[in-house]
Coordinates of C-alpha atoms in Angstrom, one line a residue:
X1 CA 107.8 123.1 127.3
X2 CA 106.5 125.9 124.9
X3 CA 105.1 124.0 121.6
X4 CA 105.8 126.7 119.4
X5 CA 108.4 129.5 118.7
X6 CA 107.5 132.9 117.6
X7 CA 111.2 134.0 116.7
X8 CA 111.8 131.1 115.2
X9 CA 108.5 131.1 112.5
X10 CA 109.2 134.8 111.8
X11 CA 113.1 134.1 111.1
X12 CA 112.4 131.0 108.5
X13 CA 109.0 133.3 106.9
X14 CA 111.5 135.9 106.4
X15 CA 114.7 134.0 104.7
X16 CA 111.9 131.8 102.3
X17 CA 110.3 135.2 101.1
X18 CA 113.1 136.5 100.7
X19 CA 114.4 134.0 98.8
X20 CA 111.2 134.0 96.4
X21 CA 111.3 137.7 95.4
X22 CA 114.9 137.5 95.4
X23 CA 114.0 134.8 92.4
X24 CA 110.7 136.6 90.8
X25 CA 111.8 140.0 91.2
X26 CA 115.4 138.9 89.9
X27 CA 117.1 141.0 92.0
X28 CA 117.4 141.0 97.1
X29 CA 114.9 143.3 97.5
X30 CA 114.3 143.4 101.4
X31 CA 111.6 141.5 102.6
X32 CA 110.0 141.6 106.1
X33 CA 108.1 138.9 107.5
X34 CA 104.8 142.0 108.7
X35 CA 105.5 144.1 105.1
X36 CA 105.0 141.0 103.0
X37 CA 105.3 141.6 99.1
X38 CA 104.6 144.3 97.1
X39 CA 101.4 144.4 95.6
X40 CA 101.7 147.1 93.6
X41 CA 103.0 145.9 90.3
X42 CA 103.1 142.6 90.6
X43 CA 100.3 139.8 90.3
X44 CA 98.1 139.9 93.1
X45 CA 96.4 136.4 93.5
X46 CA 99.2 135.1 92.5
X47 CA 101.5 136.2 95.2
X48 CA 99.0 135.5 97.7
X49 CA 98.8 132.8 97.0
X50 CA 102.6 132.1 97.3
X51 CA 103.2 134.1 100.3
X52 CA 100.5 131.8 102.1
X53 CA 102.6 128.8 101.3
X54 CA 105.7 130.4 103.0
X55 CA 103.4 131.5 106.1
X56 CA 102.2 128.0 106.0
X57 CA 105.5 126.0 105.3
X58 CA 107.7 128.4 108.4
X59 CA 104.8 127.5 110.7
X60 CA 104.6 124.0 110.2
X61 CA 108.6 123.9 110.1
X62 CA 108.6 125.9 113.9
X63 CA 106.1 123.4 115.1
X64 CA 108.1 120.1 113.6
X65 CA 111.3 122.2 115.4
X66 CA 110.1 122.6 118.6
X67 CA 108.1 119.3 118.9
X68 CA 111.5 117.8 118.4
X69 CA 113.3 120.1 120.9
X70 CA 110.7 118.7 123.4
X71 CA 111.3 115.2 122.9
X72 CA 115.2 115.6 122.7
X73 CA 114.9 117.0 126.4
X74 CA 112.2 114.0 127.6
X75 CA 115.6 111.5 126.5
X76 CA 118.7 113.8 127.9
X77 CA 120.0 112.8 131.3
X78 CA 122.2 115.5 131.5
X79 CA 121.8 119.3 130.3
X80 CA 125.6 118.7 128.5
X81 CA 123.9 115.8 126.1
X82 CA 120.6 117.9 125.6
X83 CA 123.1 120.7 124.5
X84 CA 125.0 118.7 121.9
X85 CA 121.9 116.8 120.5
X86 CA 120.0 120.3 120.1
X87 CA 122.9 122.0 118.4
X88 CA 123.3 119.3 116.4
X89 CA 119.5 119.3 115.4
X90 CA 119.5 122.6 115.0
X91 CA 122.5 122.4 112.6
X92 CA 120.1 120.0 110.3
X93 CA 116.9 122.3 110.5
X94 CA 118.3 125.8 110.0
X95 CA 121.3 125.2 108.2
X96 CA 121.1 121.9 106.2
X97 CA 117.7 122.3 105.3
X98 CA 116.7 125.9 105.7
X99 CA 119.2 126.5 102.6
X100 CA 118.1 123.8 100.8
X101 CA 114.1 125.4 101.4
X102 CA 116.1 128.7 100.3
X103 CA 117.6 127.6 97.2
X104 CA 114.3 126.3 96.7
X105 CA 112.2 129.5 97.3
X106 CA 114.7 131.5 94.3
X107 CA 114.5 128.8 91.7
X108 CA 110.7 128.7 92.3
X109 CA 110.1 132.3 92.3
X110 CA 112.6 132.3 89.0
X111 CA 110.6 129.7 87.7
X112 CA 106.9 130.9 88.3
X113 CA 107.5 134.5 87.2
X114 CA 109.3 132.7 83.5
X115 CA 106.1 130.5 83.5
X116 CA 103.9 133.3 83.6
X117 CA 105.8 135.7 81.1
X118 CA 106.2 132.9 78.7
X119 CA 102.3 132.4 79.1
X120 CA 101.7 135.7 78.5
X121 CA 103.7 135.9 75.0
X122 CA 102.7 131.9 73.7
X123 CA 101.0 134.0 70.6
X124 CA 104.5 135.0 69.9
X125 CA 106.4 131.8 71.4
X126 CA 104.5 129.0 71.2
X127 CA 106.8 126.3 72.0
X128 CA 109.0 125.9 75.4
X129 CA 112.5 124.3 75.0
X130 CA 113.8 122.5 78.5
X131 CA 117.7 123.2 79.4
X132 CA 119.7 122.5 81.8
X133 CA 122.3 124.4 83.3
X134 CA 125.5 122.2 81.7
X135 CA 127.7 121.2 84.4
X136 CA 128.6 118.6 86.2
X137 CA 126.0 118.7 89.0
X138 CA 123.3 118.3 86.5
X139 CA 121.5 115.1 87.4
X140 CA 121.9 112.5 84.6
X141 CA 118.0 112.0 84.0
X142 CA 117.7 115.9 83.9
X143 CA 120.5 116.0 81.0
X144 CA 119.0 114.0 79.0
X145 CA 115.7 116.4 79.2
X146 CA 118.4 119.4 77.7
X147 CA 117.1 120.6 74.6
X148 CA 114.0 118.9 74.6
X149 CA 110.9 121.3 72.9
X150 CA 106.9 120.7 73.1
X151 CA 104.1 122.6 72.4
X152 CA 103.5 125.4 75.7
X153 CA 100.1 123.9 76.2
X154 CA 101.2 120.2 76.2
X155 CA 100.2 118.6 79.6
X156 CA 103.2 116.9 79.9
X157 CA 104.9 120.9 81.3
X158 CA 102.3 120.1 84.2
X159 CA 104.9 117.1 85.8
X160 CA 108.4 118.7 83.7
X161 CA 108.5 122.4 84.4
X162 CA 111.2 122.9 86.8
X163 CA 112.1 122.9 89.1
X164 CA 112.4 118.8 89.1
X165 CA 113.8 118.5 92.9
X166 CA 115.6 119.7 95.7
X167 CA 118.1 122.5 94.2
X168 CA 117.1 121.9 90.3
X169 CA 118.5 124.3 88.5
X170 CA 117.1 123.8 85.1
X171 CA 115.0 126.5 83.4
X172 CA 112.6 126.8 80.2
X173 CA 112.9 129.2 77.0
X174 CA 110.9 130.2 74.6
X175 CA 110.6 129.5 71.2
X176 CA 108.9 130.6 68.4
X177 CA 107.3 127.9 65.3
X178 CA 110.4 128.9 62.5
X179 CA 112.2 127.4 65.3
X180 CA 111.2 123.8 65.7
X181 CA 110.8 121.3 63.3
X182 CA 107.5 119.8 64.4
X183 CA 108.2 116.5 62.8
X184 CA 110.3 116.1 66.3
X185 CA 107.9 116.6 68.5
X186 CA 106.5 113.2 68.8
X187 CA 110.2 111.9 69.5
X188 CA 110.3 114.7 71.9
X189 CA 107.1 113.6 73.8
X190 CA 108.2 109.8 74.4
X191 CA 111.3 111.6 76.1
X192 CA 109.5 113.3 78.1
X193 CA 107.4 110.1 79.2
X194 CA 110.5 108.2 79.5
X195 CA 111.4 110.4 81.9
X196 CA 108.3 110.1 83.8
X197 CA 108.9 106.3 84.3
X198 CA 112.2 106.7 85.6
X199 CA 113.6 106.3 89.4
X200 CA 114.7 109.9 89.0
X201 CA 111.1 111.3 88.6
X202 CA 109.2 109.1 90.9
X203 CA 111.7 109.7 93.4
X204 CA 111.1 113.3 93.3
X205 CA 106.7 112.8 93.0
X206 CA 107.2 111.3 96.2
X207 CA 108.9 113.8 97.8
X208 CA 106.1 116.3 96.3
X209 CA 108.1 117.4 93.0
X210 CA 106.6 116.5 89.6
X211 CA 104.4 119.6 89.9
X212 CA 104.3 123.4 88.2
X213 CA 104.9 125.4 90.8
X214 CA 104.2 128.5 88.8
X215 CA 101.0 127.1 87.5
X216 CA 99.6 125.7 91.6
X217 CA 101.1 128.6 93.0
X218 CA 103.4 126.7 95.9
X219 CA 106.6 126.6 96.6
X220 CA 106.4 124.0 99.0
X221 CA 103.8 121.4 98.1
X222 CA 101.2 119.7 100.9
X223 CA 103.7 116.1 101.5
X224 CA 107.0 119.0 102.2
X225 CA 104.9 120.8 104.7
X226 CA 107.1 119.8 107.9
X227 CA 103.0 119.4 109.7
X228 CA 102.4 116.1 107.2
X229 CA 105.7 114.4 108.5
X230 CA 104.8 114.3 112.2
X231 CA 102.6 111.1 113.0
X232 CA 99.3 111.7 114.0
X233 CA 99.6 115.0 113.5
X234 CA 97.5 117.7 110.4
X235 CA 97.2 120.9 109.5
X236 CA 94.6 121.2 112.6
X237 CA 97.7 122.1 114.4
X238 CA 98.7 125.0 112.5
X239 CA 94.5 126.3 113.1
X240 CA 94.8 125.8 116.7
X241 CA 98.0 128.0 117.2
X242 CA 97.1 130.5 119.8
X243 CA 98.3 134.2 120.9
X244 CA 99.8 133.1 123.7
X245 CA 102.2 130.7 121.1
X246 CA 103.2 134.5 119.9
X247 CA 103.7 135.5 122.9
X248 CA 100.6 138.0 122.4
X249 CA 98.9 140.0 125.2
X250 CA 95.5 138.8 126.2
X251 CA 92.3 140.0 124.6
X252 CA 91.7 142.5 127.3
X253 CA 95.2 143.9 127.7
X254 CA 95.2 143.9 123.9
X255 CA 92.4 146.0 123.6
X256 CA 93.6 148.7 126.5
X257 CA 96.2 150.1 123.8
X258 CA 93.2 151.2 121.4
X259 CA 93.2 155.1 121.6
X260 CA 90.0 155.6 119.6
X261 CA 86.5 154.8 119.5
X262 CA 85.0 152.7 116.6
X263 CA 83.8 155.1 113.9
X264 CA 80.4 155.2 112.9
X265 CA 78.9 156.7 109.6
X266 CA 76.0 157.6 107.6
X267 CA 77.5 157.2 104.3
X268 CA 75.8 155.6 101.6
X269 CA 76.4 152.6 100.6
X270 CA 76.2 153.0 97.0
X271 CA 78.9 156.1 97.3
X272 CA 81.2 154.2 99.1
X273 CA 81.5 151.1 96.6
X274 CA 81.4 153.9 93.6
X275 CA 85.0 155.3 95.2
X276 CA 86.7 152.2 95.5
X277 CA 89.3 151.8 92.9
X278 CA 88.8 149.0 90.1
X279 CA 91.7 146.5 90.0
X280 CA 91.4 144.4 86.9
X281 CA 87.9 144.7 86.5
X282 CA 87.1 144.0 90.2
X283 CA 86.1 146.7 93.1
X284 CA 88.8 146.2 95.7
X285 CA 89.9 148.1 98.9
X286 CA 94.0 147.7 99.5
X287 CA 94.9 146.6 102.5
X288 CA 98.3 147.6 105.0
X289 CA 100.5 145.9 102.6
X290 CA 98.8 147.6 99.0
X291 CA 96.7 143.8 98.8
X292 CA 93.8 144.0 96.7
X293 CA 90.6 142.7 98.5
X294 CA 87.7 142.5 96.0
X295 CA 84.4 143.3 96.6
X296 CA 82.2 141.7 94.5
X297 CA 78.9 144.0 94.1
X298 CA 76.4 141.3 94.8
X299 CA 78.0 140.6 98.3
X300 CA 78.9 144.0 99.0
X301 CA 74.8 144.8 98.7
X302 CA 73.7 141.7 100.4
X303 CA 75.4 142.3 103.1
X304 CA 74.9 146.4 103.4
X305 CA 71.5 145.4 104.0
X306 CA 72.3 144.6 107.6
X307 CA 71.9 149.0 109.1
X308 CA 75.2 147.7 111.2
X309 CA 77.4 146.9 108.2
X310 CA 76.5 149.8 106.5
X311 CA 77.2 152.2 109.9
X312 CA 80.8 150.2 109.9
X313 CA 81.8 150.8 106.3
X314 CA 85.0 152.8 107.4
X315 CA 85.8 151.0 110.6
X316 CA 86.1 148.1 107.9
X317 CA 88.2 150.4 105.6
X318 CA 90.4 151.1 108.6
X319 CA 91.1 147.2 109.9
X320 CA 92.5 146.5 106.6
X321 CA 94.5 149.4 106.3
X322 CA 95.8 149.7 109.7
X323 CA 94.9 146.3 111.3
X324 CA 96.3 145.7 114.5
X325 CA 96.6 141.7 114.0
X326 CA 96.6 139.7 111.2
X327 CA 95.6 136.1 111.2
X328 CA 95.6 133.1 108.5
X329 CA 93.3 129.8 109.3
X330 CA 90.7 128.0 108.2
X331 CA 87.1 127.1 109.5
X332 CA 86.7 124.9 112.9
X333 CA 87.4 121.3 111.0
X334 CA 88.9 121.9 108.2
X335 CA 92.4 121.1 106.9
X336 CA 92.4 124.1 104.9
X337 CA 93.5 127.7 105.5
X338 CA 92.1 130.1 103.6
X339 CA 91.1 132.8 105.5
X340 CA 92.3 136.3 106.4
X341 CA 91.4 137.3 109.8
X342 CA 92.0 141.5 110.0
X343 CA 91.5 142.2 113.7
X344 CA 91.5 146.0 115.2
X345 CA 90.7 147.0 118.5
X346 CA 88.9 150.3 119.4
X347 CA 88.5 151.6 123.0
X348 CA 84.7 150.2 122.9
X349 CA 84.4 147.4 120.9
X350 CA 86.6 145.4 118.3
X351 CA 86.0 145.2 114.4
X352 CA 86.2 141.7 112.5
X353 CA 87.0 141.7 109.2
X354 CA 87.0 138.1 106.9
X355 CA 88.9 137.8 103.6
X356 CA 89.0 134.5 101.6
X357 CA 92.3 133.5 99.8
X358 CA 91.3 132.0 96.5
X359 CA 94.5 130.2 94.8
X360 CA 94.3 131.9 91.4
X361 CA 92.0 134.3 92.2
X362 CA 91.9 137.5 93.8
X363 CA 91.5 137.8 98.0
X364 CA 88.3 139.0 98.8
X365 CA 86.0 140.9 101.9
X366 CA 83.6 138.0 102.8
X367 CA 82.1 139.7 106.1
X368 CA 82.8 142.3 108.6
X369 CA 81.6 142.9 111.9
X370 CA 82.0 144.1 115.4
X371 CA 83.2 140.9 117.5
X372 CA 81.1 139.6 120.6
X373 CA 83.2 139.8 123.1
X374 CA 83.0 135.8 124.6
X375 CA 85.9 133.4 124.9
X376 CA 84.7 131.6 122.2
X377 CA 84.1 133.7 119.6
X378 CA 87.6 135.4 120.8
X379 CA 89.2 132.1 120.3
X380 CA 87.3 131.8 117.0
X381 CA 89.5 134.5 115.0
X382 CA 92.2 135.3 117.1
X383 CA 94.2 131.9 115.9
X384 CA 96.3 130.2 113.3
X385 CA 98.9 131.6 111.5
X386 CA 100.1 135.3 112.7
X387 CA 101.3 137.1 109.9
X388 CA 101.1 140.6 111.2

């Protein structure tokens, strides 16, 4: 049976991100698994960052789905019981859960665009005051955090800025100093390390809560990626995903849609990084979804040194604006994924183009180059995590 479900990934990608702009825009914008987020206005590394988590978490989640679909089918006798013990499954993944993991997505996009704007205004409010919604499904360790104030920069919001577990709903506002009475705060630290000791909290640490998600930038930390729960199994799974688990054409019938040739140029180097648009201080190209890609000067010259690079300056421009695959993963090994693999196929060769996703930082162009055209080097970039 198949080990992975295309369908399935993009469904669960599109409900979380949903979810998480629903929460950081504050209102249901549409979101579509290919369009991703919108660059435009909004922080940049930041959402990258996020958005890989969801592309990371839905993959994992399909592979933990169908890996269990599998084994439910190894112990059926009949078709009737495999039926009934897949519905019921199915129930508990995309029902159960997948609301829970939605819930989840809006109070962390809520709570990671309120961590940055308060951030951004802790000259004007430098205290942040924990509350708690006030009803009765408040848990009774997070009412006792209600009303508790510290400092912004006190380590201690590192472990208590909610969300504090599955379907928290408590929030933080801001405060300015005519506010609080600092002779409280040192009563108001020992409550907060109270809480820490209790069952609550490291009931919740284990289950991979206890963290800022606005501050690391994940919704779903590394122990509630679905991948981590299967025995024997890593994130060497989610880098060995294949085209044919997307139901992709092969390389060669992939490459028989291309309609044109790859471009080739004489334009100077130097006048091509002078027109790219500056994006906080950093050169950048945009990419099919308005993502920044920076190209830091000191690469971009190193590596127009090579005549080819230089000749392939726009066939580079084009993959990222009009890529026709787009692939997350991470080097042969590793258990991280951190690259963006834009792939586009011309009628005579096929243009590589390698971004690195640094948490807190803005994406960037490593390399670019036409592919050689073996079945490893195929198998090299066309893997992972298919986001486009």
């Amino acid at each position: 049976m198949n080990r992975f479900d295309r369908s399935l990934y993009e469904y669960t990608a599109n409900v979380l991100a949903k979810g998480f702009k629903s929460g950081w825009d504050g209102d249901h914008r549409q979101v579509n698994l290919a369009d991703g987020f919108e660059y435009d206005t909004d922080d940049p590394a930041l959402l990258t960052a996020f958005e890989q988590n969801i592309f990371r978490f839905s993959a994992a989640k399909t592979l933990a789905q169908v890996q269990e679909i599998n084994a439910l089918f190894r112990a059926s006798e009949t078709f009737e019981s495999f039926l009934e013990s897949v519905s019921k499954k199915f129930d508990v993944f995309n029902k159960t859960w997948l609301e829970t993991e939605y819930n989840t997505a809006i109070l962390t996009g809520e709570a990671a665009a309120t961590y940055h704007r308060l951030l951004a205004k802790s000259d004007i409010f430098p205290y942040w005051e924990y509350r708690t919604v006030q009803d009765e499904h408040v848990r009774p360790e997070h009412q006792k955090l209600h009303g508790l104030i510290l400092p912004f920069d006190d380590p201690r919001w590192d472990q208590l800025f909610p969300p504090n577990g599955w379907n928290c709903r408590c929030f933080v506002v801001p405060r300015m100093a005519s506010e609080v009475n600092e002779s409280k705060i040192s009563s108001m630290r020992k409550r907060a390390d109270q809480y820490f000791k209790s069952k609550e909290f490291k009931s919740n640490e284990a289950q991979g809560w206890g963290v800022n998600r606005g501050k690391v930038s994940e919704i779903f930390t590394a122990n509630q990626q679905y991948v981590y729960k299967q025995p024997g199994k890593s994130a060497k799974l989610l880098n060995s995903l294949a085209p044919s688990d997307y139901e992709l054409p092969s390389y060669s019938n992939a490459k028989k849609v291309a309609t044109e040739a790859l471009p080739t140029d004489d334009v100077n180097p130097s006048d091509f990084y002078d027109a790219l648009e500056v994006n906080e201080g950093k050169s950048v190209l945009k990419d099919y979804n308005d993502r920044p890609m920076a190209l830091p000067a000191t690469d971009f010259e190193f590596q127009t040194q090579s005549t080819e690079k230089a000749a392939h300056l726009e066939a580079m421009s084009q993959t990222l604006q009009t890529p026709d695959e787009v692939w997350i993963n991470g080097d042969k090994g590793s258990k991280d994924i951190n690259n963006f693999i834009y792939i586009k196929y011309y009628q005579d060769q096929t243009m590589i183009v390698v971004g690195g996703i640094n948490k807190g930082q803005a994406s960037q162009v490593n390399t670019w180059f036409t592919l050689t055209e073996t079945k490893e080097e195929i198998a090299k970039y066309r893997r992972g995590i298919l986001i486009r």
